Short mmCIF file of C-alpha atoms in Angstrom, two decimals:
data_model
loop_
_atom_site.label_atom_id
_atom_site.label_comp_id
_atom_site.label_asym_id
_atom_site.label_seq_id
_atom_site.Cartn_x
_atom_site.Cartn_y
_atom_site.Cartn_z
CA MET A 1 21.27 -9.92 10.73
CA ARG A 2 21.61 -6.89 8.49
CA PRO A 3 19.87 -3.48 9.72
CA LEU A 4 19.27 -1.19 6.75
CA VAL A 5 17.98 2.32 7.45
CA VAL A 6 14.80 3.40 4.92
CA GLY A 7 14.50 7.01 4.99
CA GLY A 8 14.14 8.78 8.07
CA GLU A 9 11.67 6.86 9.91
CA ALA A 10 11.85 3.00 8.97
CA LEU A 11 14.45 0.18 9.22
CA LEU A 12 14.77 -3.12 7.29
CA VAL A 13 16.40 -5.77 8.95
CA GLU A 14 17.68 -8.46 6.65
CA VAL A 15 18.28 -12.10 7.55
CA GLY A 16 19.29 -15.26 5.80
CA SER A 17 16.19 -17.38 5.30
CA ALA A 18 12.56 -17.57 5.95
CA ALA A 19 12.75 -19.42 9.08
CA GLU A 20 15.20 -16.41 10.36
CA VAL A 21 12.52 -14.12 9.41
CA ALA A 22 9.83 -16.13 11.48
CA ALA A 23 12.38 -16.05 14.39
CA LEU A 24 12.99 -12.33 14.19
CA HIS A 25 9.37 -11.43 13.59
CA ALA A 26 8.30 -13.52 16.45
CA GLU A 27 10.73 -11.68 18.96
CA LEU A 28 9.83 -8.14 17.60
CA LEU A 29 6.14 -9.10 18.42
CA ARG A 30 7.19 -10.37 22.03
CA ARG A 31 9.16 -7.29 22.79
CA ARG A 32 6.48 -4.80 21.41
CA ALA A 33 4.13 -6.58 23.66
CA ALA A 34 6.32 -6.27 26.51
CA GLY A 35 6.92 -2.72 25.65
CA GLU A 36 10.49 -3.05 24.94
CA LEU A 37 10.33 -2.00 21.28
CA GLY A 38 9.65 1.58 21.58
CA ALA A 39 7.39 3.50 18.96
CA VAL A 40 6.51 1.55 15.84
CA ARG A 41 3.55 2.12 13.54
CA GLU A 42 4.02 -1.13 11.23
CA ILE A 43 6.02 -4.59 11.67
CA VAL A 44 6.04 -6.02 7.96
CA PRO A 45 7.53 -9.39 7.42
CA ALA A 46 8.62 -10.61 4.08
CA ALA A 47 10.78 -13.16 2.24
CA ARG A 48 14.25 -12.27 3.73
CA THR A 49 13.49 -9.21 5.84
CA VAL A 50 11.24 -7.49 8.42
CA LEU A 51 10.40 -4.08 7.85
CA LEU A 52 9.86 -1.60 11.04
CA ASP A 53 8.07 1.48 9.83
CA GLY A 54 7.21 4.53 12.05
CA VAL A 55 10.07 4.41 14.22
CA ARG A 56 11.87 7.26 15.74
CA ASP A 57 15.48 6.37 15.58
CA PRO A 58 16.16 3.91 12.86
CA ALA A 59 19.86 3.59 13.20
CA ALA A 60 19.73 3.05 16.92
CA LEU A 61 17.04 0.51 16.79
CA GLY A 62 18.94 -1.22 14.16
CA ALA A 63 22.30 -1.52 16.19
CA ARG A 64 20.00 -2.94 19.23
CA ILE A 65 18.40 -5.26 17.14
CA ALA A 66 21.68 -6.60 15.43
CA ARG A 67 22.62 -7.64 19.11
CA TRP A 68 19.85 -9.99 19.60
CA GLU A 69 19.98 -13.61 19.71
CA LEU A 70 17.10 -15.28 17.91
CA ARG A 71 15.50 -18.43 18.82
CA PRO A 72 13.34 -20.07 15.81
CA PRO A 73 9.58 -20.30 16.81
CA ALA A 74 8.66 -23.55 18.31
CA GLU A 75 6.84 -26.01 16.04
CA GLY A 76 3.46 -25.85 17.60
CA ASP A 77 3.52 -21.96 17.93
CA GLY A 78 0.95 -19.87 16.33
CA PRO A 79 -2.98 -20.55 15.88
CA LEU A 80 -3.69 -23.30 13.64
CA VAL A 81 -6.31 -22.81 10.70
CA THR A 82 -7.50 -25.72 8.65
CA VAL A 83 -9.03 -24.78 5.18
CA PRO A 84 -11.15 -27.25 3.20
CA VAL A 85 -10.23 -27.53 -0.32
CA ARG A 86 -11.38 -29.29 -3.47
CA TYR A 87 -8.46 -30.30 -5.35
CA ASP A 88 -9.78 -29.70 -9.01
CA GLY A 89 -7.54 -26.74 -10.19
CA PRO A 90 -6.62 -26.24 -13.84
CA ASP A 91 -2.97 -26.92 -13.23
CA LEU A 92 -3.65 -30.03 -10.97
CA ALA A 93 -2.58 -32.53 -13.63
CA GLU A 94 0.61 -30.69 -14.65
CA VAL A 95 1.66 -30.02 -11.03
CA ALA A 96 1.36 -33.92 -10.67
CA ARG A 97 3.46 -34.43 -13.65
CA LEU A 98 6.10 -32.08 -12.19
CA TRP A 99 6.30 -33.98 -9.10
CA GLY A 100 5.90 -37.45 -10.78
CA VAL A 101 2.72 -38.54 -8.96
CA ALA A 102 -0.75 -39.41 -10.17
CA PRO A 103 -3.25 -36.24 -10.03
CA GLY A 104 -5.31 -38.10 -7.03
CA GLU A 105 -2.03 -37.94 -4.96
CA VAL A 106 -1.52 -34.07 -5.00
CA ALA A 107 -3.95 -33.50 -2.18
CA GLY A 108 -2.35 -36.17 0.22
CA LEU A 109 1.28 -34.27 -0.44
CA VAL A 110 -0.23 -30.96 0.29
CA GLY A 111 -2.47 -32.28 3.00
CA ALA A 112 0.44 -33.73 4.59
CA VAL A 113 1.90 -30.15 5.17
CA VAL A 114 1.57 -27.94 7.91
CA PHE A 115 2.39 -24.42 6.19
CA ARG A 116 3.22 -21.14 8.04
CA VAL A 117 2.14 -17.67 6.97
CA ALA A 118 5.65 -16.23 6.21
CA PHE A 119 4.24 -12.73 5.33
CA CYS A 120 0.98 -10.98 3.39
CA GLY A 121 1.11 -8.90 0.42
CA PHE A 122 -0.01 -8.49 -3.20
CA ALA A 123 -3.73 -8.19 -1.86
CA PRO A 124 -5.31 -7.69 1.52
CA GLY A 125 -5.32 -11.25 3.15
CA PHE A 126 -3.10 -12.69 0.63
CA GLY A 127 -0.62 -15.01 2.74
CA TYR A 128 2.72 -16.30 1.41
CA LEU A 129 2.66 -19.84 2.96
CA THR A 130 6.06 -21.41 3.69
CA GLY A 131 6.75 -25.12 4.61
CA LEU A 132 6.70 -26.95 1.20
CA PRO A 133 9.41 -29.40 0.72
CA GLU A 134 12.17 -28.28 -1.45
CA ARG A 135 11.10 -31.46 -3.95
CA LEU A 136 7.56 -30.13 -4.36
CA ARG A 137 8.85 -26.51 -5.42
CA LEU A 138 7.37 -25.53 -8.71
CA PRO A 139 7.93 -22.79 -11.36
CA ARG A 140 5.41 -19.98 -12.06
CA ARG A 141 3.32 -20.58 -15.18
CA ALA A 142 5.11 -19.43 -18.22
CA THR A 143 1.94 -17.30 -18.97
CA PRO A 144 0.22 -15.67 -16.03
CA ARG A 145 -3.71 -15.90 -16.10
CA THR A 146 -5.57 -12.55 -16.39
CA ALA A 147 -8.18 -13.79 -13.90
CA VAL A 148 -7.73 -16.16 -11.09
CA PRO A 149 -11.08 -17.05 -9.49
CA ALA A 150 -11.29 -16.12 -5.67
CA GLY A 151 -10.46 -19.01 -3.27
CA SER A 152 -7.85 -20.79 -5.75
CA LEU A 153 -4.96 -22.76 -3.89
CA ALA A 154 -1.96 -21.91 -5.53
CA LEU A 155 1.88 -22.81 -5.50
CA ALA A 156 4.80 -21.06 -6.95
CA GLY A 157 8.58 -21.35 -5.86
CA GLU A 158 8.85 -21.99 -2.17
CA TYR A 159 5.37 -20.66 -1.48
CA ALA A 160 1.62 -21.66 -1.29
CA GLY A 161 -1.09 -19.04 -1.52
CA VAL A 162 -4.93 -18.68 -1.62
CA TYR A 163 -6.28 -15.72 -3.68
CA PRO A 164 -8.55 -13.85 -1.57
CA ARG A 165 -10.25 -12.22 -4.55
CA SER A 166 -10.26 -12.63 -8.28
CA SER A 167 -6.97 -11.14 -9.58
CA PRO A 168 -4.33 -11.74 -12.19
CA GLY A 169 -1.84 -14.36 -11.21
CA GLY A 170 0.96 -16.47 -12.50
CA TRP A 171 0.93 -19.27 -9.68
CA GLN A 172 -0.29 -22.96 -10.33
CA LEU A 173 -3.76 -23.67 -9.42
CA ILE A 174 -4.07 -27.03 -7.56
CA GLY A 175 -7.74 -26.43 -6.08
CA ALA A 176 -10.18 -24.11 -4.44
CA THR A 177 -11.86 -23.29 -1.08
CA ASP A 178 -15.09 -21.62 -0.06
CA ALA A 179 -13.05 -20.26 3.07
CA VAL A 180 -13.23 -16.44 3.31
CA LEU A 181 -9.94 -15.33 3.35
CA TRP A 182 -10.57 -11.44 3.92
CA ASP A 183 -13.49 -9.69 5.43
CA PRO A 184 -12.74 -6.33 6.80
CA ALA A 185 -15.93 -6.79 8.78
CA ARG A 186 -14.72 -9.60 10.64
CA GLU A 187 -12.10 -9.52 13.51
CA PRO A 188 -9.53 -10.72 12.60
CA ALA A 189 -9.92 -9.45 9.03
CA ALA A 190 -7.49 -11.62 7.81
CA LEU A 191 -7.83 -15.59 8.18
CA PHE A 192 -4.17 -15.68 7.10
CA ALA A 193 -1.89 -13.33 9.15
CA PRO A 194 1.77 -13.66 9.76
CA GLY A 195 2.62 -16.77 12.00
CA VAL A 196 -0.70 -18.36 11.54
CA ARG A 197 -0.29 -22.19 10.80
CA VAL A 198 -2.36 -23.72 8.07
CA ARG A 199 -3.34 -27.06 6.73
CA PHE A 200 -5.47 -27.81 3.77
CA ALA A 201 -7.96 -30.66 4.36
CA GLU A 202 -9.45 -32.24 1.25
CA VAL A 203 -13.15 -32.14 0.49
CA ALA A 204 -15.13 -33.98 -2.14
CA ALA A 205 -15.08 -31.86 -5.46
CA MET B 1 -32.44 14.70 4.38
CA SER B 2 -28.57 15.76 4.86
CA GLY B 3 -25.95 14.70 2.58
CA LEU B 4 -24.26 15.61 -0.66
CA LEU B 5 -25.42 14.11 -3.84
CA VAL B 6 -23.27 13.53 -6.70
CA VAL B 7 -24.39 15.08 -9.72
CA ARG B 8 -20.78 15.18 -11.81
CA ALA B 9 -18.32 12.69 -10.61
CA GLY B 10 -15.09 14.00 -12.38
CA ALA B 11 -12.45 12.11 -13.66
CA LEU B 12 -11.58 10.45 -10.43
CA THR B 13 -13.29 11.53 -7.25
CA THR B 14 -12.61 9.36 -3.96
CA VAL B 15 -13.27 9.68 -0.23
CA GLN B 16 -10.02 10.18 1.73
CA ASP B 17 -8.86 10.67 5.32
CA LEU B 18 -5.45 9.85 6.94
CA GLY B 19 -5.62 6.28 5.89
CA ARG B 20 -5.44 3.13 7.64
CA PRO B 21 -1.98 2.76 8.87
CA GLY B 22 -1.31 -0.52 10.98
CA HIS B 23 -2.46 -3.12 8.69
CA ALA B 24 0.64 -3.26 6.49
CA HIS B 25 1.27 -6.88 7.86
CA LEU B 26 -1.91 -7.98 6.56
CA GLY B 27 -1.41 -6.49 3.02
CA VAL B 28 -3.37 -3.66 3.48
CA PRO B 29 -1.83 -0.30 2.30
CA ARG B 30 -1.89 2.95 4.25
CA SER B 31 -3.71 4.99 1.74
CA GLY B 32 -5.09 8.51 2.55
CA ALA B 33 -5.38 11.63 1.08
CA LEU B 34 -2.25 12.40 -1.13
CA ASP B 35 -1.67 16.07 -0.74
CA THR B 36 -1.42 15.90 3.21
CA ALA B 37 -1.19 19.80 3.63
CA ALA B 38 -4.23 20.61 1.63
CA TYR B 39 -6.01 18.02 3.18
CA ALA B 40 -5.45 19.12 6.55
CA LEU B 41 -6.12 22.80 5.64
CA ALA B 42 -9.60 22.17 4.13
CA ASN B 43 -10.57 20.31 7.49
CA ARG B 44 -8.93 23.20 9.49
CA LEU B 45 -10.83 25.74 7.56
CA LEU B 46 -13.98 24.09 8.79
CA GLY B 47 -13.32 23.18 12.32
CA ASN B 48 -13.32 19.45 11.62
CA PRO B 49 -11.23 16.99 13.66
CA PRO B 50 -7.92 16.28 11.69
CA GLY B 51 -9.01 12.77 10.46
CA ALA B 52 -12.37 13.72 8.99
CA GLY B 53 -13.40 12.47 5.49
CA VAL B 54 -13.30 14.64 2.45
CA LEU B 55 -13.57 14.27 -1.30
CA GLU B 56 -10.01 14.21 -3.26
CA THR B 57 -10.80 15.15 -6.85
CA THR B 58 -8.51 14.64 -9.93
CA VAL B 59 -8.05 17.11 -12.64
CA ASP B 60 -11.49 18.30 -13.40
CA GLY B 61 -13.38 18.51 -10.08
CA VAL B 62 -16.65 17.44 -8.90
CA GLY B 63 -20.46 18.50 -8.82
CA LEU B 64 -22.52 17.84 -5.74
CA ARG B 65 -26.22 19.13 -4.72
CA ALA B 66 -26.51 19.77 -0.91
CA LEU B 67 -29.70 17.98 0.14
CA ALA B 68 -29.35 20.32 3.36
CA ALA B 69 -27.50 23.41 4.21
CA VAL B 70 -23.71 22.74 4.61
CA THR B 71 -20.43 24.72 4.92
CA VAL B 72 -17.85 23.52 2.47
CA ALA B 73 -13.92 24.46 1.65
CA VAL B 74 -12.04 23.65 -1.35
CA THR B 75 -8.06 23.46 -1.01
CA GLY B 76 -5.26 21.81 -2.95
CA ALA B 77 -5.25 22.44 -6.68
CA PRO B 78 -6.51 25.95 -7.49
CA CYS B 79 -10.03 26.24 -9.16
CA ALA B 80 -13.01 27.95 -9.64
CA VAL B 81 -15.82 27.13 -6.83
CA ARG B 82 -19.43 27.77 -7.92
CA VAL B 83 -22.57 27.72 -6.00
CA ASP B 84 -25.57 27.57 -8.50
CA GLY B 85 -23.26 28.84 -11.09
CA ARG B 86 -22.11 32.02 -8.92
CA PRO B 87 -18.39 32.43 -8.06
CA ALA B 88 -17.40 31.32 -4.49
CA ALA B 89 -14.10 31.38 -2.53
CA TRP B 90 -11.54 28.83 -2.97
CA GLY B 91 -9.37 28.14 0.25
CA ALA B 92 -11.99 29.63 2.23
CA PRO B 93 -15.23 28.50 4.19
CA VAL B 94 -18.19 28.56 1.58
CA ARG B 95 -21.91 28.24 2.77
CA VAL B 96 -24.08 26.21 0.48
CA PRO B 97 -27.82 26.63 1.00
CA ALA B 98 -30.28 23.19 0.77
CA GLY B 99 -30.98 22.15 -2.78
CA ALA B 100 -27.98 24.33 -4.31
CA GLU B 101 -25.52 22.91 -6.46
CA LEU B 102 -21.79 23.06 -5.59
CA SER B 103 -19.36 22.91 -8.52
CA VAL B 104 -15.66 22.25 -8.02
CA GLY B 105 -14.05 23.22 -11.20
CA ARG B 106 -11.07 22.15 -13.34
CA ALA B 107 -7.64 22.32 -11.68
CA GLU B 108 -6.02 25.40 -12.91
CA SER B 109 -2.60 24.20 -11.62
CA GLY B 110 -1.90 20.79 -10.00
CA LEU B 111 -4.15 17.88 -10.10
CA ARG B 112 -5.81 17.11 -7.08
CA SER B 113 -8.29 19.52 -4.92
CA TYR B 114 -9.90 18.70 -1.43
CA LEU B 115 -13.52 19.08 -0.78
CA ALA B 116 -14.21 19.26 2.87
CA VAL B 117 -17.78 19.77 4.29
CA ARG B 118 -18.28 20.78 7.99
CA GLY B 119 -18.99 17.53 9.77
CA GLY B 120 -16.94 15.34 7.50
CA VAL B 121 -17.77 13.01 4.49
CA ALA B 122 -19.21 10.17 6.55
CA ALA B 123 -18.96 7.17 4.68
CA ALA B 124 -18.81 3.85 6.22
CA PRO B 125 -15.07 3.29 7.71
CA VAL B 126 -13.17 0.03 6.84
CA LEU B 127 -10.52 -0.86 9.18
CA GLY B 128 -10.99 2.47 11.09
CA SER B 129 -10.77 4.50 7.81
CA ARG B 130 -12.83 6.29 5.17
CA SER B 131 -10.22 6.21 2.61
CA THR B 132 -10.86 4.76 -0.91
CA ASP B 133 -7.88 2.29 -1.55
CA LEU B 134 -7.57 1.84 -5.43
CA LEU B 135 -4.78 -0.82 -5.19
CA SER B 136 -6.67 -2.97 -2.87
CA GLY B 137 -10.21 -1.99 -3.36
CA LEU B 138 -11.03 -1.24 0.41
CA GLY B 139 -13.10 1.80 1.49
CA PRO B 140 -15.94 3.49 -0.29
CA PRO B 141 -16.37 2.73 -3.78
CA VAL B 142 -15.16 5.54 -6.54
CA VAL B 143 -17.60 8.46 -6.36
CA ALA B 144 -20.27 8.17 -9.13
CA VAL B 145 -23.06 9.98 -10.38
CA GLY B 146 -25.81 9.27 -8.01
CA THR B 147 -23.69 8.51 -5.11
CA LEU B 148 -25.29 9.86 -2.00
CA LEU B 149 -22.28 11.22 0.46
CA PRO B 150 -23.44 11.21 4.36
CA VAL B 151 -22.53 14.34 6.12
CA GLY B 152 -21.47 13.57 9.76
CA PRO B 153 -22.53 15.95 12.69
CA PRO B 154 -20.62 19.34 13.06
CA GLY B 155 -17.81 19.33 15.85
CA PRO B 156 -17.54 21.95 18.57
CA ALA B 157 -14.68 23.74 16.76
CA PRO B 158 -15.55 27.00 14.92
CA VAL B 159 -15.31 27.73 11.14
CA ALA B 160 -12.14 29.44 10.55
CA PRO B 161 -11.82 33.20 10.06
CA ALA B 162 -11.80 34.33 6.27
CA ASP B 163 -8.33 35.86 6.65
CA LEU B 164 -6.52 32.34 7.12
CA CYS B 165 -3.92 32.16 4.68
CA PRO B 166 -4.35 29.33 2.06
CA LEU B 167 -1.38 27.36 0.70
CA PRO B 168 0.53 28.31 -2.34
CA GLY B 169 -0.27 26.51 -5.59
CA PRO B 170 1.51 23.34 -6.82
CA PRO B 171 5.29 24.32 -7.92
CA ALA B 172 6.04 24.00 -11.73
CA ASP B 173 8.85 21.87 -11.15
CA LEU B 174 9.61 18.93 -8.80
CA LEU B 175 12.34 18.76 -6.76
CA LEU B 176 12.25 15.60 -4.36
CA PRO B 177 14.90 15.30 -1.74
CA LEU B 178 15.98 11.71 -1.46
CA ARG B 179 17.75 9.63 1.15
CA PRO B 180 19.92 7.20 -0.50
CA GLY B 181 18.86 3.16 0.67
CA PRO B 182 18.03 0.86 1.54
CA ARG B 183 19.19 -0.90 -2.08
CA ALA B 184 21.21 1.99 -3.49
CA ASP B 185 24.14 -0.72 -3.58
CA TRP B 186 22.08 -2.60 -6.39
CA PHE B 187 23.00 0.21 -8.77
CA THR B 188 26.20 1.41 -10.41
CA GLU B 189 28.05 4.14 -9.05
CA ALA B 190 28.36 6.25 -11.94
CA SER B 191 24.22 5.89 -12.40
CA LEU B 192 23.75 7.05 -8.73
CA ALA B 193 25.96 9.93 -9.55
CA GLY B 194 23.99 10.59 -12.57
CA LEU B 195 20.66 10.60 -10.74
CA TRP B 196 21.36 13.96 -8.95
CA ARG B 197 21.84 15.52 -12.39
CA ALA B 198 19.24 13.76 -14.37
CA VAL B 199 15.69 15.16 -15.35
CA PHE B 200 12.86 13.16 -15.59
CA ARG B 201 9.39 13.77 -16.56
CA VAL B 202 6.16 12.67 -14.71
CA SER B 203 4.62 10.02 -16.84
CA ALA B 204 0.73 9.87 -17.74
CA ARG B 205 0.76 6.46 -16.25
CA SER B 206 1.26 8.03 -12.81
CA ASN B 207 -1.86 7.35 -10.19
CA ARG B 208 -2.67 7.06 -6.51
CA ILE B 209 -0.12 4.16 -6.36
CA GLY B 210 2.96 5.81 -7.52
CA LEU B 211 4.37 8.84 -9.40
CA ARG B 212 6.10 7.08 -12.47
CA THR B 213 8.90 8.69 -14.32
CA GLU B 214 9.95 8.67 -17.99
CA GLY B 215 12.54 10.63 -20.25
CA GLY B 216 15.40 10.92 -17.71
CA SER B 217 18.56 8.50 -18.07
CA PRO B 218 17.69 5.27 -16.56
CA LEU B 219 19.70 3.76 -13.49
CA ALA B 220 21.97 0.93 -14.43
CA ARG B 221 22.07 -2.35 -12.05
CA ALA B 222 25.33 -3.07 -10.38
CA ARG B 223 23.84 -6.48 -9.92
CA GLU B 224 22.14 -9.05 -11.44
CA GLY B 225 19.07 -11.18 -10.02
CA GLU B 226 15.91 -10.69 -8.34
CA LEU B 227 15.37 -9.07 -4.85
CA PRO B 228 13.08 -11.09 -2.78
CA SER B 229 9.91 -9.11 -1.91
CA GLU B 230 10.13 -6.74 1.00
CA GLY B 231 8.33 -4.20 2.99
CA MET B 232 7.91 -0.95 1.25
CA VAL B 233 7.24 2.57 2.76
CA LEU B 234 5.56 5.51 1.50
CA GLY B 235 7.96 7.83 -0.45
CA ALA B 236 10.15 4.82 -1.51
CA VAL B 237 11.63 5.17 -4.73
CA GLN B 238 11.37 1.69 -6.50
CA VAL B 239 13.48 1.07 -9.56
CA PRO B 240 11.98 -1.28 -12.23
CA PRO B 241 14.16 -3.21 -14.67
CA ASP B 242 13.62 -0.21 -17.06
CA GLY B 243 15.59 1.98 -14.72
CA LEU B 244 12.83 4.58 -14.48
CA PRO B 245 12.12 5.61 -10.72
CA VAL B 246 8.59 5.07 -9.49
CA VAL B 247 7.79 7.15 -6.38
CA PHE B 248 5.36 5.33 -4.06
CA LEU B 249 2.42 7.36 -2.90
CA ALA B 250 -0.53 6.40 -0.50
CA ASP B 251 -1.98 3.51 -2.38
CA HIS B 252 1.58 1.74 -2.58
CA PRO B 253 1.68 -2.08 -2.11
CA VAL B 254 3.05 -2.99 1.10
CA THR B 255 5.57 -5.38 -0.32
CA GLY B 256 7.57 -5.11 -3.55
CA GLY B 257 10.20 -6.75 -5.46
CA TYR B 258 12.34 -4.02 -6.99
CA PRO B 259 15.03 -2.41 -5.42
CA VAL B 260 14.30 0.81 -3.57
CA VAL B 261 17.27 3.38 -4.58
CA GLY B 262 16.32 5.93 -1.92
CA VAL B 263 13.29 7.54 0.20
CA VAL B 264 11.32 10.81 -0.50
CA PRO B 265 10.51 12.07 3.22
CA PRO B 266 6.81 12.38 3.59
CA GLY B 267 5.42 15.90 3.95
CA PRO B 268 5.77 18.95 1.28
CA ALA B 269 7.67 16.95 -1.42
CA LEU B 270 5.33 14.19 -1.28
CA ASP B 271 2.42 16.61 -1.41
CA ALA B 272 4.00 18.41 -4.20
CA ALA B 273 4.50 15.12 -6.18
CA ALA B 274 0.84 14.31 -5.86
CA GLN B 275 0.24 17.64 -7.60
CA ALA B 276 2.60 17.07 -10.41
CA GLY B 277 0.74 16.49 -13.81
CA PRO B 278 2.17 14.47 -16.83
CA GLY B 279 5.27 16.22 -18.41
CA THR B 280 6.44 17.98 -15.05
CA ALA B 281 10.05 17.91 -14.85
CA VAL B 282 11.34 15.97 -11.68
CA ARG B 283 14.75 15.86 -10.21
CA PHE B 284 16.14 14.42 -7.32
CA ALA B 285 18.29 16.28 -4.62
CA ARG B 286 20.52 14.11 -2.11
CA ALA B 287 18.97 14.34 1.26
CA ARG B 288 20.36 12.83 4.55
#
């Protein structure tokens, strides 16, 4: 773990992998709940880092965290959300070709994965989902779309994601869901929060 | 009926308060008033609590009709304040009778004026904040002609006496203290040394998300490759591939993929950045 001070009141802790981010994030939440962390306004996991913002002494906190022993979250940790998906995305045929399978097999391959929300960003409620096996990782589209419809299930690199609202995007669109990813009037507002596990279940198009 | 009816929307007028911290892990920016000192002063003049909703105008003010008598205060970018065409005070409480039209004029210097009303602009809060977040589309919509802005009940604190000293106007040049890190090592030592001498200009592409720069000598990368997306703080100075620094303001994204060369501490420097118009000279000074 490498702690990096960010300005006067934030700390970025860099680790080696998405799995270590998950472990560090879980440990931070555990220690915050136990009252051991001190003042912190935001805990923001990302691809290889966790940001702690609104802390009193970032350098001292960094030195403390660097001595922690991290345990990866257990397989069954975190709430499980099942998201119904119609596998009819405009990139489905291309994704099947890249994977060397028939288009009809994509739903089974994706549906077999229990994803984990590694971090959020890009838009409120947009989660970066990890768990895709190495052989199913895909490049971004050469030309991003100017408007990806809300509810699109998309893949790129090591991540899967669902667009909470219509926005530009360069990920490969394989399907769509009617699930509401983001509703600020709901508690919790985000269906996908860091640590949530996600399954995509096929429904008829 | 109480409230303020918008009769002239201005270039960009939004409802702002202290923003919605604590939700960055869900992809929600902090948002909130950009010039925090001007925002706080406007509320203080009226005896409003510190987090009350106000209007943040951009460049050319706003026009409102008071449906019931209200007391208002305008701070931030200095501008002409008029009630039914008659000059009224800037930086002090102003009584607006029922049915009168309040005009917040064009900024004489700076960009953003703050119009507070006694009782606060009581637009519906989202995740605990009334701030309009332009990046995420959260909070009240951007103010338009015909928008009716509800006004909350006045608190117990008194309206400030008229001799309360308003803040000075925005500076002509922008000097931003910068604390290096966390990714300063992504840039060559020569270009980091040059950063303290470089003079950039505020780009017209700046907005509530970030103050973009142009014209100065771009920073050169010491290493190739992409930085995995990581958490961003208010005041982070992100450097995209063109080498021109972008200072993140209140509506900044919660994560980003370009290296952050340093951080401008929140407070007077970022308040000044929020008031710096296109073409303003920008320099960075090493802070610790």
